Short mmCIF file of C-alpha atoms in Angstrom, two decimals:
data_model
loop_
_atom_site.label_atom_id
_atom_site.label_comp_id
_atom_site.label_asym_id
_atom_site.label_seq_id
_atom_site.Cartn_x
_atom_site.Cartn_y
_atom_site.Cartn_z
CA MET A 2 31.89 -8.90 11.61
CA THR A 3 34.67 -11.33 10.72
CA ALA A 4 32.68 -14.33 10.33
CA SER A 5 34.42 -17.26 8.77
CA PRO A 6 33.57 -18.04 4.99
CA PRO A 7 31.59 -21.46 5.92
CA ARG A 8 29.37 -19.68 8.43
CA SER A 9 28.44 -16.83 6.26
CA ARG A 10 27.88 -19.40 3.41
CA TRP A 11 25.28 -20.78 5.71
CA LYS A 12 23.89 -17.56 6.36
CA THR A 13 23.42 -16.99 2.83
CA GLY A 14 21.53 -20.41 2.27
CA VAL A 15 19.12 -19.51 5.11
CA GLY A 16 18.79 -15.88 3.58
CA LEU A 17 17.95 -17.60 0.38
CA MET A 18 15.35 -19.92 1.97
CA LEU A 19 13.61 -17.08 3.65
CA THR A 20 13.51 -15.19 0.70
CA GLY A 21 12.10 -18.06 -1.20
CA LEU A 22 9.48 -18.69 1.18
CA MET A 23 8.61 -14.95 1.21
CA LEU A 24 8.59 -14.87 -2.67
CA PHE A 25 6.72 -18.26 -3.12
CA PRO A 26 3.37 -16.64 -3.86
CA VAL A 27 4.68 -14.74 -6.62
CA TYR A 28 6.83 -17.77 -8.05
CA TRP A 29 3.14 -19.54 -7.94
CA MET A 30 1.38 -16.56 -9.58
CA ILE A 31 4.02 -16.98 -12.49
CA ASN A 32 3.67 -20.78 -12.42
CA VAL A 33 0.09 -20.77 -12.62
CA SER A 34 0.07 -18.21 -15.67
CA PHE A 35 1.94 -20.96 -17.62
CA THR A 36 -0.01 -23.79 -16.66
CA ARG A 37 -2.51 -25.62 -19.20
CA ASP A 38 -6.35 -25.37 -18.45
CA GLN A 39 -6.46 -29.43 -17.98
CA ASP A 40 -3.52 -28.98 -15.41
CA MET A 41 -4.97 -26.41 -13.43
CA ARG A 42 -6.97 -28.92 -10.93
CA ALA A 43 -4.18 -31.60 -11.06
CA THR A 44 -3.45 -33.39 -7.80
CA PRO A 45 -0.83 -32.88 -6.75
CA PRO A 46 -0.53 -29.40 -8.45
CA HIS A 47 2.53 -29.34 -10.81
CA LEU A 48 5.04 -27.49 -8.97
CA ILE A 49 7.01 -26.55 -12.18
CA PRO A 50 5.06 -25.79 -15.78
CA THR A 51 6.66 -28.76 -17.56
CA ASP A 52 3.94 -28.94 -20.17
CA GLY A 53 3.77 -24.98 -20.19
CA THR A 54 1.35 -23.02 -22.44
CA LEU A 55 1.42 -19.54 -23.52
CA ASP A 56 -2.30 -19.46 -23.88
CA GLY A 57 -2.61 -16.90 -20.74
CA TYR A 58 -0.28 -14.46 -22.36
CA ARG A 59 -1.90 -14.81 -25.66
CA ALA A 60 -5.51 -13.88 -24.04
CA VAL A 61 -3.58 -10.81 -22.23
CA LEU A 62 -2.40 -9.70 -25.61
CA ASP A 63 -5.86 -10.05 -26.81
CA GLN A 64 -7.90 -8.28 -24.38
CA GLN A 65 -5.68 -6.51 -21.65
CA LEU A 66 -3.70 -3.94 -24.09
CA PRO A 67 -5.97 -1.35 -23.70
CA TYR A 68 -5.91 -1.41 -20.07
CA LEU A 69 -2.21 -1.46 -19.85
CA GLY A 70 -1.95 1.76 -22.31
CA THR A 71 -4.68 3.42 -19.94
CA SER A 72 -2.75 2.52 -16.87
CA PHE A 73 0.65 3.61 -18.64
CA LEU A 74 -1.02 7.04 -19.52
CA VAL A 75 -2.63 7.60 -15.92
CA GLY A 76 0.74 6.73 -14.24
CA LEU A 77 2.88 9.26 -16.60
CA GLY A 78 0.14 11.83 -15.90
CA THR A 79 0.26 11.27 -11.92
CA VAL A 80 3.99 11.38 -11.91
CA ALA A 81 3.94 14.96 -14.06
CA LEU A 82 1.16 16.20 -11.73
CA THR A 83 2.98 15.12 -8.46
CA LEU A 84 5.86 16.73 -9.62
CA ALA A 85 4.64 19.95 -10.72
CA LEU A 86 2.67 20.28 -7.61
CA ALA A 87 5.15 18.83 -4.90
CA ALA A 88 8.69 20.05 -6.11
CA PRO A 89 7.91 23.60 -5.85
CA ALA A 90 5.94 23.36 -2.53
CA GLY A 91 8.81 21.14 -1.19
CA TYR A 92 11.10 24.13 -2.30
CA ALA A 93 8.84 26.78 -0.69
CA LEU A 94 8.52 25.15 2.63
CA ALA A 95 12.25 23.95 2.86
CA LYS A 96 13.63 27.38 1.83
CA LEU A 97 11.19 30.36 1.50
CA ARG A 98 9.82 29.62 5.11
CA PRO A 99 6.40 30.95 4.41
CA PRO A 100 4.08 31.78 7.20
CA GLY A 101 2.05 28.64 8.34
CA GLY A 102 4.58 26.42 6.68
CA PRO A 103 5.01 23.85 9.85
CA ALA A 104 1.19 23.75 10.00
CA LEU A 105 1.06 22.85 6.24
CA SER A 106 3.53 20.00 6.97
CA PHE A 107 1.23 18.84 9.65
CA VAL A 108 -1.56 18.73 7.51
CA LEU A 109 0.25 16.90 4.80
CA LEU A 110 1.04 14.16 7.24
CA ILE A 111 -2.47 13.85 8.42
CA ALA A 112 -3.60 14.08 4.47
CA GLN A 113 -1.43 10.63 4.12
CA MET A 114 -3.81 8.98 6.89
CA ILE A 115 -7.10 9.40 5.27
CA PRO A 116 -8.40 6.19 3.96
CA GLY A 117 -8.80 5.90 0.33
CA ILE A 118 -12.41 5.11 0.43
CA ILE A 119 -13.55 8.50 2.21
CA MET A 120 -11.46 10.43 -0.58
CA ALA A 121 -13.26 7.92 -3.32
CA MET A 122 -16.70 8.97 -2.02
CA GLY A 123 -15.69 12.48 -1.66
CA PHE A 124 -14.19 12.81 -5.19
CA TYR A 125 -17.28 10.70 -6.87
CA ALA A 126 -19.67 13.68 -5.43
CA VAL A 127 -17.51 16.48 -6.65
CA TYR A 128 -16.77 14.58 -10.18
CA LEU A 129 -20.53 14.14 -10.85
CA HIS A 130 -21.32 17.70 -10.63
CA LEU A 131 -18.21 18.70 -12.95
CA GLY A 132 -18.87 16.17 -15.35
CA VAL A 133 -15.34 14.58 -15.13
CA LEU A 134 -16.46 11.18 -14.01
CA ASN A 135 -14.82 8.24 -16.25
CA THR A 136 -12.39 10.50 -17.66
CA LEU A 137 -8.54 10.21 -17.69
CA PRO A 138 -7.73 13.73 -16.19
CA GLY A 139 -10.08 13.13 -13.43
CA LEU A 140 -8.60 9.92 -12.59
CA ILE A 141 -5.05 11.41 -12.80
CA LEU A 142 -6.15 14.18 -10.29
CA ALA A 143 -7.46 11.62 -7.94
CA ASP A 144 -4.48 9.30 -8.11
CA SER A 145 -2.03 12.44 -7.51
CA THR A 146 -3.55 12.71 -4.04
CA LEU A 147 -2.01 9.44 -3.16
CA ALA A 148 1.68 10.74 -3.84
CA VAL A 149 1.57 14.63 -3.16
CA PRO A 150 1.82 14.61 0.41
CA PHE A 151 4.50 12.05 0.20
CA GLY A 152 6.27 14.07 -2.22
CA VAL A 153 6.08 17.28 -0.43
CA LEU A 154 7.63 15.73 2.51
CA ILE A 155 10.31 14.10 0.67
CA PHE A 156 11.34 17.22 -1.24
CA THR A 157 10.90 19.27 1.95
CA ALA A 158 13.38 17.12 3.88
CA PHE A 159 15.82 16.82 0.80
CA MET A 160 15.77 20.60 -0.03
CA SER A 161 16.36 21.47 3.40
CA GLY A 162 19.78 20.00 2.85
CA ILE A 163 20.76 22.16 0.13
CA PRO A 164 23.34 24.72 1.44
CA ASP A 165 21.74 28.51 1.40
CA GLU A 166 25.23 29.47 0.27
CA LEU A 167 24.35 27.81 -3.29
CA LEU A 168 21.13 29.55 -3.40
CA GLN A 169 22.52 33.01 -2.54
CA ALA A 170 25.24 32.46 -5.00
CA ALA A 171 22.85 32.01 -7.71
CA VAL A 172 21.06 35.13 -6.50
CA VAL A 173 24.25 37.35 -6.72
CA ASP A 174 24.82 36.09 -10.14
CA GLY A 175 21.39 37.66 -10.98
CA ALA A 176 19.08 34.64 -11.02
CA GLY A 177 15.42 35.12 -9.79
CA ARG A 178 13.65 32.96 -7.52
CA LEU A 179 12.07 30.76 -10.35
CA ARG A 180 15.32 30.56 -12.24
CA THR A 181 17.24 29.49 -9.15
CA PHE A 182 14.57 26.99 -8.50
CA TRP A 183 14.88 25.56 -12.10
CA SER A 184 18.39 25.46 -12.77
CA ILE A 185 20.08 24.81 -9.33
CA VAL A 186 17.58 23.26 -6.83
CA LEU A 187 15.83 20.97 -9.42
CA PRO A 188 18.93 19.62 -10.83
CA VAL A 189 20.46 18.95 -7.00
CA SER A 190 17.41 17.21 -6.25
CA ARG A 191 17.57 14.56 -8.83
CA ASN A 192 17.58 11.71 -6.52
CA SER A 193 14.63 13.09 -4.42
CA ILE A 194 12.79 13.37 -8.02
CA VAL A 195 13.58 9.77 -8.84
CA THR A 196 12.28 8.59 -5.58
CA VAL A 197 8.81 10.51 -5.86
CA SER A 198 8.24 9.60 -9.30
CA LEU A 199 8.90 6.08 -8.77
CA PHE A 200 6.30 5.85 -5.99
CA ALA A 201 3.82 8.24 -7.65
CA PHE A 202 4.04 5.90 -10.82
CA LEU A 203 3.92 2.73 -8.50
CA TRP A 204 0.91 4.07 -6.39
CA SER A 205 -1.27 5.17 -9.44
CA TRP A 206 -0.55 1.79 -11.18
CA SER A 207 -1.54 -0.12 -8.33
CA ASP A 208 -4.91 2.04 -7.48
CA PHE A 209 -8.05 0.21 -7.36
CA ILE A 210 -10.21 2.03 -5.27
CA PHE A 211 -10.18 5.35 -7.48
CA ALA A 212 -10.20 3.15 -10.60
CA SER A 213 -13.37 1.61 -9.55
CA THR A 214 -15.34 4.33 -8.26
CA LEU A 215 -14.29 7.14 -10.60
CA ALA A 216 -13.47 5.36 -13.90
CA GLY A 217 -15.52 2.10 -13.31
CA GLY A 218 -18.09 3.01 -16.04
CA GLY A 219 -15.91 4.79 -18.63
CA ASP A 220 -14.12 3.55 -21.88
CA HIS A 221 -10.47 4.27 -20.12
CA GLN A 222 -10.14 1.65 -17.47
CA PRO A 223 -6.75 0.79 -15.90
CA ILE A 224 -5.26 -2.53 -15.78
CA THR A 225 -6.59 -3.06 -12.17
CA LEU A 226 -9.97 -3.09 -13.24
CA GLY A 227 -8.93 -5.20 -16.26
CA ILE A 228 -8.07 -7.89 -13.80
CA TYR A 229 -10.80 -7.28 -11.48
CA HIS A 230 -13.41 -7.86 -14.32
CA TYR A 231 -11.40 -10.76 -15.44
CA ILE A 232 -11.76 -12.74 -12.35
CA GLY A 233 -15.33 -11.58 -12.10
CA ASN A 234 -16.32 -12.89 -15.61
CA ASN A 235 -13.92 -15.83 -15.97
CA ASN A 236 -12.92 -17.85 -13.08
CA GLN A 237 -11.90 -20.73 -14.99
CA GLN A 238 -9.18 -19.46 -16.94
CA TRP A 239 -6.63 -18.96 -14.30
CA ASN A 240 -3.62 -18.92 -16.39
CA ALA A 241 -5.01 -15.91 -18.18
CA ILE A 242 -5.92 -14.09 -14.90
CA MET A 243 -2.37 -14.90 -13.58
CA ALA A 244 -0.88 -14.09 -16.83
CA THR A 245 -2.32 -10.65 -16.43
CA ALA A 246 -1.41 -10.23 -13.01
CA VAL A 247 2.29 -11.12 -14.03
CA VAL A 248 2.10 -8.26 -16.46
CA ALA A 249 0.70 -5.83 -14.36
CA SER A 250 3.54 -6.66 -12.03
CA VAL A 251 6.23 -6.00 -14.44
CA PRO A 252 6.43 -2.27 -13.64
CA ALA A 253 7.08 -2.90 -10.07
CA ALA A 254 9.97 -5.35 -10.61
CA VAL A 255 11.51 -3.34 -13.47
CA LEU A 256 11.54 -0.33 -11.29
CA LEU A 257 12.90 -2.33 -8.44
CA VAL A 258 15.78 -3.59 -10.54
CA LEU A 259 16.62 -0.34 -11.84
CA ALA A 260 16.13 1.86 -8.94
CA GLN A 261 16.62 -0.33 -6.14
CA ARG A 262 18.36 2.48 -4.10
CA TYR A 263 15.64 4.90 -4.44
CA VAL A 264 13.09 2.34 -3.45
CA SER A 265 14.46 1.48 -0.06
CA THR A 266 15.03 5.23 0.23
CA GLY A 267 11.41 5.87 -0.36
CA VAL A 268 10.11 3.17 1.97
CA THR A 269 12.24 4.24 5.04
CA ALA A 270 11.77 8.06 4.26
CA GLY A 271 8.20 7.79 4.58
CA ALA A 272 8.44 6.30 8.00
CA VAL A 273 11.42 7.56 9.78
CA LYS A 274 11.77 11.14 9.60
CA ASP A 275 15.34 12.65 9.66
CA MET B 26 -0.15 24.47 -2.61
CA THR B 27 -2.61 25.49 -0.10
CA VAL B 28 -5.35 25.85 -3.21
CA TYR B 29 -4.44 22.35 -4.11
CA LEU B 30 -4.85 20.94 -0.60
CA THR B 31 -8.08 22.79 -0.26
CA ALA B 32 -9.22 21.80 -3.86
CA PHE B 33 -8.23 18.21 -3.63
CA TYR B 34 -8.43 17.21 0.09
CA ALA B 35 -10.61 19.66 1.86
CA TYR B 36 -13.11 19.76 -0.61
CA PRO B 37 -13.86 15.96 -1.08
CA LEU B 38 -13.57 15.54 2.67
CA TYR B 39 -16.28 18.50 3.17
CA ARG B 40 -18.58 16.62 0.61
CA ASN B 41 -18.07 13.43 2.44
CA VAL B 42 -19.15 15.00 5.96
CA GLU B 43 -21.80 16.74 4.03
CA LEU B 44 -23.10 13.24 2.23
CA SER B 45 -22.99 11.57 5.63
CA LEU B 46 -25.29 14.46 6.96
CA ARG B 47 -28.01 14.36 4.16
CA GLU B 48 -30.20 11.78 2.68
CA TYR B 49 -28.65 11.19 -0.64
CA THR B 50 -30.07 8.97 -3.41
CA VAL B 51 -28.86 8.64 -7.09
CA ARG B 52 -31.47 10.79 -8.04
CA SER B 53 -30.71 13.83 -5.61
CA PHE B 54 -27.02 13.38 -7.03
CA VAL B 55 -27.87 14.36 -10.24
CA GLN B 56 -30.91 16.70 -9.59
CA GLY B 57 -29.82 18.24 -6.45
CA GLY B 58 -31.91 18.95 -3.48
CA ALA B 59 -31.42 15.91 -1.00
CA PRO B 60 -33.06 16.62 2.39
CA PHE B 61 -30.86 17.36 5.26
CA ALA B 62 -30.94 14.56 7.46
CA GLY B 63 -28.83 15.84 10.59
CA LEU B 64 -27.54 12.61 12.32
CA ASP B 65 -29.70 10.19 10.86
CA ASN B 66 -27.20 8.26 9.01
CA TYR B 67 -24.92 7.68 11.83
CA ARG B 68 -27.96 6.57 13.63
CA THR B 69 -28.77 4.08 10.94
CA VAL B 70 -25.11 3.06 10.81
CA LEU B 71 -24.71 2.65 14.51
CA THR B 72 -27.84 0.95 15.04
CA ASP B 73 -27.45 -1.70 12.33
CA SER B 74 -26.87 -5.08 13.12
CA ALA B 75 -23.92 -5.23 11.14
CA PHE B 76 -22.05 -2.55 12.95
CA GLY B 77 -20.88 -4.39 15.90
CA PRO B 78 -19.60 -7.42 14.00
CA THR B 79 -17.71 -5.15 11.27
CA LEU B 80 -16.12 -3.23 14.21
CA ALA B 81 -14.86 -6.49 15.79
CA HIS B 82 -13.48 -7.68 12.39
CA THR B 83 -11.53 -4.28 11.99
CA VAL B 84 -10.24 -4.62 15.38
CA VAL B 85 -9.23 -8.23 14.81
CA PHE B 86 -7.95 -7.64 11.37
CA THR B 87 -5.69 -4.83 12.39
CA GLY B 88 -4.44 -6.40 15.60
CA ALA B 89 -3.48 -9.58 14.03
CA SER B 90 -2.04 -8.02 10.91
CA LEU B 91 0.26 -5.60 12.92
CA PHE B 92 1.21 -8.44 15.36
CA PHE B 93 2.53 -10.90 12.95
CA GLN B 94 3.99 -8.27 10.21
CA PHE B 95 5.83 -6.83 12.95
CA THR B 96 7.23 -9.85 14.85
CA ILE B 97 7.86 -11.81 11.35
CA GLY B 98 9.40 -8.34 9.93
CA MET B 99 11.45 -8.07 13.37
CA ALA B 100 12.72 -11.64 12.82
CA LEU B 101 13.60 -11.15 9.45
CA ALA B 102 15.40 -7.85 9.94
CA LEU B 103 17.29 -9.31 12.77
CA PHE B 104 18.52 -12.14 10.59
CA PHE B 105 19.54 -9.82 7.43
CA HIS B 106 21.24 -7.55 9.69
CA ASN B 107 23.84 -10.34 9.81
CA HIS B 108 26.53 -9.79 6.96
CA PHE B 109 26.62 -12.20 4.45
CA PRO B 110 26.91 -12.55 0.61
CA LEU B 111 23.79 -11.59 -1.09
CA SER B 112 22.20 -10.02 2.00
CA ARG B 113 21.63 -6.67 0.18
CA THR B 114 20.09 -8.19 -2.68
CA LEU B 115 17.79 -10.57 -1.07
CA ARG B 116 16.66 -7.51 1.23
CA ALA B 117 15.64 -5.72 -2.08
CA VAL B 118 13.88 -8.63 -4.00
CA ILE B 119 12.21 -9.26 -0.57
CA LEU B 120 10.49 -5.89 -1.15
CA ILE B 121 8.32 -7.14 -4.23
CA PRO B 122 5.38 -8.22 -2.35
CA TRP B 123 5.22 -4.67 -0.90
CA LEU B 124 5.43 -2.98 -4.26
CA LEU B 125 3.03 -5.44 -6.22
CA PRO B 126 -0.51 -4.11 -7.19
CA LEU B 127 -2.58 -5.28 -4.14
CA ILE B 128 -5.06 -6.44 -6.80
CA VAL B 129 -2.27 -9.10 -8.16
CA SER B 130 -1.50 -10.06 -4.41
CA ALA B 131 -4.90 -10.51 -3.64
CA SER B 132 -5.86 -12.48 -6.96
CA THR B 133 -2.81 -14.71 -6.26
CA TRP B 134 -4.00 -15.56 -2.61
CA SER B 135 -7.27 -16.09 -3.84
CA TRP B 136 -6.01 -18.90 -6.18
CA LEU B 137 -3.68 -20.18 -3.54
CA LEU B 138 -6.47 -20.72 -0.94
CA ASN B 139 -8.83 -21.88 -3.46
CA SER B 140 -10.81 -24.48 -1.95
CA ASP B 141 -10.75 -27.14 -4.69
CA SER B 142 -7.45 -26.82 -6.59
CA GLY B 143 -5.55 -24.27 -4.25
CA LEU B 144 -1.96 -25.07 -3.49
CA VAL B 145 -2.69 -24.38 0.36
CA ASN B 146 -5.26 -27.00 0.63
CA ALA B 147 -3.10 -29.53 -1.62
CA ALA B 148 -0.29 -29.03 0.80
CA LEU B 149 -2.33 -29.57 3.71
CA GLY B 150 -3.69 -32.80 1.99
CA VAL B 151 -0.14 -34.13 1.85
CA VAL B 152 0.16 -33.92 5.54
CA GLY B 153 -3.47 -35.41 6.01
CA VAL B 154 -5.45 -32.34 6.83
CA ASP B 155 -8.80 -31.93 5.69
CA ARG B 156 -9.29 -29.14 2.84
CA VAL B 157 -10.31 -25.82 4.36
CA ASN B 158 -12.78 -23.68 2.69
CA TRP B 159 -10.64 -20.60 3.28
CA LEU B 160 -12.59 -17.96 1.28
CA THR B 161 -16.23 -19.55 1.13
CA SER B 162 -16.52 -20.54 4.85
CA PRO B 163 -17.49 -17.75 7.51
CA GLY B 164 -15.27 -19.37 10.16
CA TRP B 165 -11.98 -18.93 7.74
CA SER B 166 -12.53 -15.73 5.65
CA LEU B 167 -11.28 -13.27 8.10
CA THR B 168 -8.09 -15.41 8.83
CA SER B 169 -7.52 -15.70 5.02
CA VAL B 170 -7.47 -11.95 4.27
CA ILE B 171 -5.48 -11.50 7.36
CA ILE B 172 -2.87 -13.98 6.18
CA ALA B 173 -2.68 -12.26 2.69
CA ASN B 174 -2.44 -8.84 4.34
CA VAL B 175 0.32 -10.01 6.74
CA TRP B 176 2.34 -11.10 3.71
CA ILE B 177 2.01 -7.95 2.12
CA GLY B 178 3.28 -5.88 5.18
CA ILE B 179 5.95 -7.79 6.18
CA PRO B 180 8.74 -5.92 3.66
CA PHE B 181 7.79 -2.74 4.89
CA ASN B 182 8.21 -3.70 8.56
CA LEU B 183 11.55 -5.62 7.45
CA VAL B 184 13.01 -2.70 5.81
CA VAL B 185 12.06 0.06 8.27
CA LEU B 186 13.08 -2.04 11.41
CA HIS B 187 16.44 -3.07 9.51
CA SER B 188 17.34 0.58 8.97
CA GLY B 189 16.81 1.04 12.59
CA LEU B 190 19.07 -1.57 13.62
CA GLN B 191 21.63 -0.08 11.60
CA ALA B 192 21.57 3.05 13.62
CA ILE B 193 22.37 1.25 16.75
CA PRO B 194 25.99 1.72 17.17
CA THR B 195 28.21 -1.64 17.16
CA GLU B 196 30.04 -0.72 20.27
CA VAL B 197 27.12 -1.24 22.57
CA TYR B 198 27.11 -4.91 21.27
CA GLU B 199 30.92 -4.98 21.82
CA ALA B 200 30.58 -4.00 25.22
CA SER B 201 27.67 -6.46 26.03
CA ALA B 202 29.74 -9.10 24.54
CA LEU B 203 32.62 -8.75 27.00
CA ASP B 204 30.12 -8.89 29.74
CA GLY B 205 29.03 -12.22 28.28
CA ALA B 206 25.44 -11.38 27.27
CA THR B 207 23.69 -14.33 25.11
CA GLY B 208 22.06 -13.59 22.00
CA TRP B 209 18.50 -13.50 23.52
CA GLN B 210 19.52 -11.27 26.39
CA ARG B 211 21.31 -8.93 23.86
CA PHE B 212 18.16 -8.81 21.91
CA TRP B 213 15.71 -7.99 25.08
CA SER B 214 18.03 -5.64 26.80
CA ILE B 215 19.95 -3.79 23.99
CA THR B 216 18.29 -4.01 20.82
CA PHE B 217 14.83 -4.03 21.51
CA PRO B 218 14.77 -1.02 24.14
CA LEU B 219 16.97 0.94 21.56
CA LEU B 220 14.80 0.02 18.62
CA ARG B 221 11.70 1.24 20.60
CA PRO B 222 11.20 4.56 18.88
CA VAL B 223 11.54 2.92 15.32
CA SER B 224 9.29 0.04 16.33
CA ALA B 225 6.69 2.55 17.48
CA ILE B 226 6.56 4.54 14.07
CA THR B 227 6.40 1.12 12.36
CA LEU B 228 3.41 -0.05 14.33
CA LEU B 229 1.66 3.47 14.23
CA LEU B 230 2.10 3.61 10.43
CA GLY B 231 1.01 -0.05 10.24
CA LEU B 232 -2.31 0.83 12.25
CA VAL B 233 -3.07 3.78 10.24
CA TYR B 234 -2.36 1.70 6.84
CA THR B 235 -4.45 -1.63 8.02
CA LEU B 236 -7.40 0.71 9.03
CA LYS B 237 -7.57 1.68 5.27
CA VAL B 238 -7.04 -1.69 3.84
CA PHE B 239 -10.09 -2.25 1.31
CA ASP B 240 -8.61 -3.92 -1.82
CA ILE B 241 -7.40 -6.80 -0.44
CA ILE B 242 -10.63 -7.77 1.45
CA TRP B 243 -12.77 -6.64 -1.45
CA ILE B 244 -10.95 -8.66 -4.18
CA MET B 245 -10.58 -11.83 -1.94
CA THR B 246 -14.07 -12.13 -0.26
CA ARG B 247 -16.19 -9.03 -0.87
CA GLY B 248 -16.33 -8.86 2.90
CA GLY B 249 -18.13 -12.20 2.66
CA PRO B 250 -19.50 -14.70 2.99
CA THR B 251 -22.33 -13.13 4.97
CA ASP B 252 -20.21 -10.10 6.12
CA SER B 253 -17.79 -12.70 8.02
CA SER B 254 -14.71 -10.51 6.74
CA ALA B 255 -16.19 -6.90 6.25
CA THR B 256 -14.19 -4.12 8.12
CA LEU B 257 -15.40 -0.69 8.15
CA ALA B 258 -13.66 0.19 5.02
CA THR B 259 -15.32 -2.61 2.79
CA TRP B 260 -18.77 -1.78 4.59
CA SER B 261 -18.23 1.82 3.64
CA TYR B 262 -17.44 1.07 0.07
CA ARG B 263 -20.62 -1.71 0.01
CA LEU B 264 -23.00 1.16 1.05
CA GLY B 265 -21.65 3.59 -1.42
CA PHE B 266 -20.75 1.84 -4.58
CA GLY B 267 -21.44 -2.13 -4.07
CA ASN B 268 -25.26 -2.29 -4.37
CA LEU B 269 -27.61 -1.24 -7.19
CA LEU B 270 -29.04 1.31 -4.94
CA PRO B 271 -26.37 3.12 -3.44
CA GLU B 272 -26.77 4.37 0.20
CA PHE B 273 -24.08 7.03 0.04
CA GLY B 274 -25.24 8.79 3.30
CA PRO B 275 -24.84 5.63 5.71
CA GLY B 276 -21.55 4.78 3.44
CA ALA B 277 -20.22 8.25 4.30
CA ALA B 278 -21.11 8.08 7.77
CA VAL B 279 -19.03 4.73 8.32
CA GLY B 280 -16.06 6.29 6.32
CA ASN B 281 -16.06 9.33 8.79
CA LEU B 282 -16.07 6.94 11.78
CA LEU B 283 -13.03 5.30 10.06
CA ILE B 284 -11.29 8.61 9.66
CA VAL B 285 -11.77 9.41 13.20
CA MET B 286 -9.89 6.15 14.18
CA ALA B 287 -7.17 6.82 11.52
CA LEU B 288 -6.86 10.56 12.96
CA VAL B 289 -6.45 9.21 16.67
CA ALA B 290 -3.72 6.85 15.31
CA GLY B 291 -2.17 9.71 13.29
CA LEU B 292 -1.98 12.24 16.56
CA GLY B 293 -0.56 9.39 18.28
CA TYR B 294 2.11 9.02 15.59
CA ILE B 295 2.80 13.06 15.33
CA ARG B 296 2.77 13.37 19.39
CA PHE B 297 5.11 10.56 19.41
CA GLN B 298 7.63 12.20 16.79
CA ARG B 299 7.43 15.44 18.59
CA SER B 300 8.40 13.65 21.90
CA GLN B 301 11.39 12.31 19.90
CA ASP B 302 12.59 15.56 18.49
CA LEU B 303 12.53 17.02 21.88
CA ARG B 304 15.01 14.77 22.93
#
């Protein structure tokens, strides 16, 4: 661990190179989003957008804003619903030890493994009857199934770590179960709330399969469908397509920068049980 | 919670099983009254000439994706386990491909692999290799979607394996350094065996997620040309939603076959976790 400075500088160099290689497609997406139509098929391709254009982004503003708004609403709704369901459930599993608790955790693990296409067909059949096909609440409900099992498992793991004494103290002070949950457990669990919200938002923002099966015929379509239709109708204007892609990636990038710590926690917590 | 589970997992699942057992058409969806068909849909699917190739594609897609994601992820994890300035930041930034909406990654790769003006062919042209019809020739389409899927999966493998590496006590390495072990020896006889639990979990999760992959393939090739990159997931979607005349029954049947495969992997995962807990 006591590497000499030149040696570690060399490693930083290699690290930068590897990261650059990994992120090259992302760079290329950004580059193409600024490229003029007439340069799109240039040989060799322009590696930097020297004669850049903002046409792509103008097209996004013109055509994609409603899609972005829908995605934003669906994302927020999914986060709210996921938290409302997963936090109490996690608390119950961690602290109230209901009968069948372990079995429930087991089912939640399995639930995460169900392929999306199967859920989509099931939802389609159910929604058609209920008449909630192509509605925002319908899409929010479906998207919440992506994050709820993950949320419950994260909350259970985290809330098991809250010392029982803390909760007993609240009970001694005369707080009921609900109040203990609201004023003690939730504030203490802030980190796990951030992690779960983050992933709930990202997953619903990125969802394509539920969007295309459950909202594909409606007025409110999320951005993933916006891009999808764009590619289908318009495979000439790649700068506009890539500009939309860049805009659709902004939430992921922003969240990564703002909440780096929670992102890596979420990735590993999803895989390695502690 | 139980109510939620029942309403949002069990019921759609049940409807899916039911779908697979009946002869549904759009009309019977609206008016009700689809005749019970028993296992006919499964028979239709299993005897379909597309079944064999699709299953083979699913196996190749999953196997190749897992192999490359894991080996490249492991190599990067080992590299980033070194301490050097910026190591943390770079590791965080490398997560971007994993966090991007799949439609974004898939469309970016579609453009990179575009036959006429994609960058990949342009780069190959520089070294004198003829252009490849990545997405439009049956011989290459599966490779193309695997490339994109591997790229998306590397960060996840990297992060999980890296956290596993950090759990290995440094004393072990110090002892082996005293014994004069080389880097390769250290990797094969210390790191790799100690990392086995984490590796197994990473691979199992990777397996479960790769079996589900739909977006990437559908957006890049729609499973084509002529089904050359179709997997069970895209086939199921195409049967159910991709045609003018939806065949929900067979679609659901394919989906249920897929779920059985995922469940087998899932049970493996849980068994493995149990055996780890017992230690």
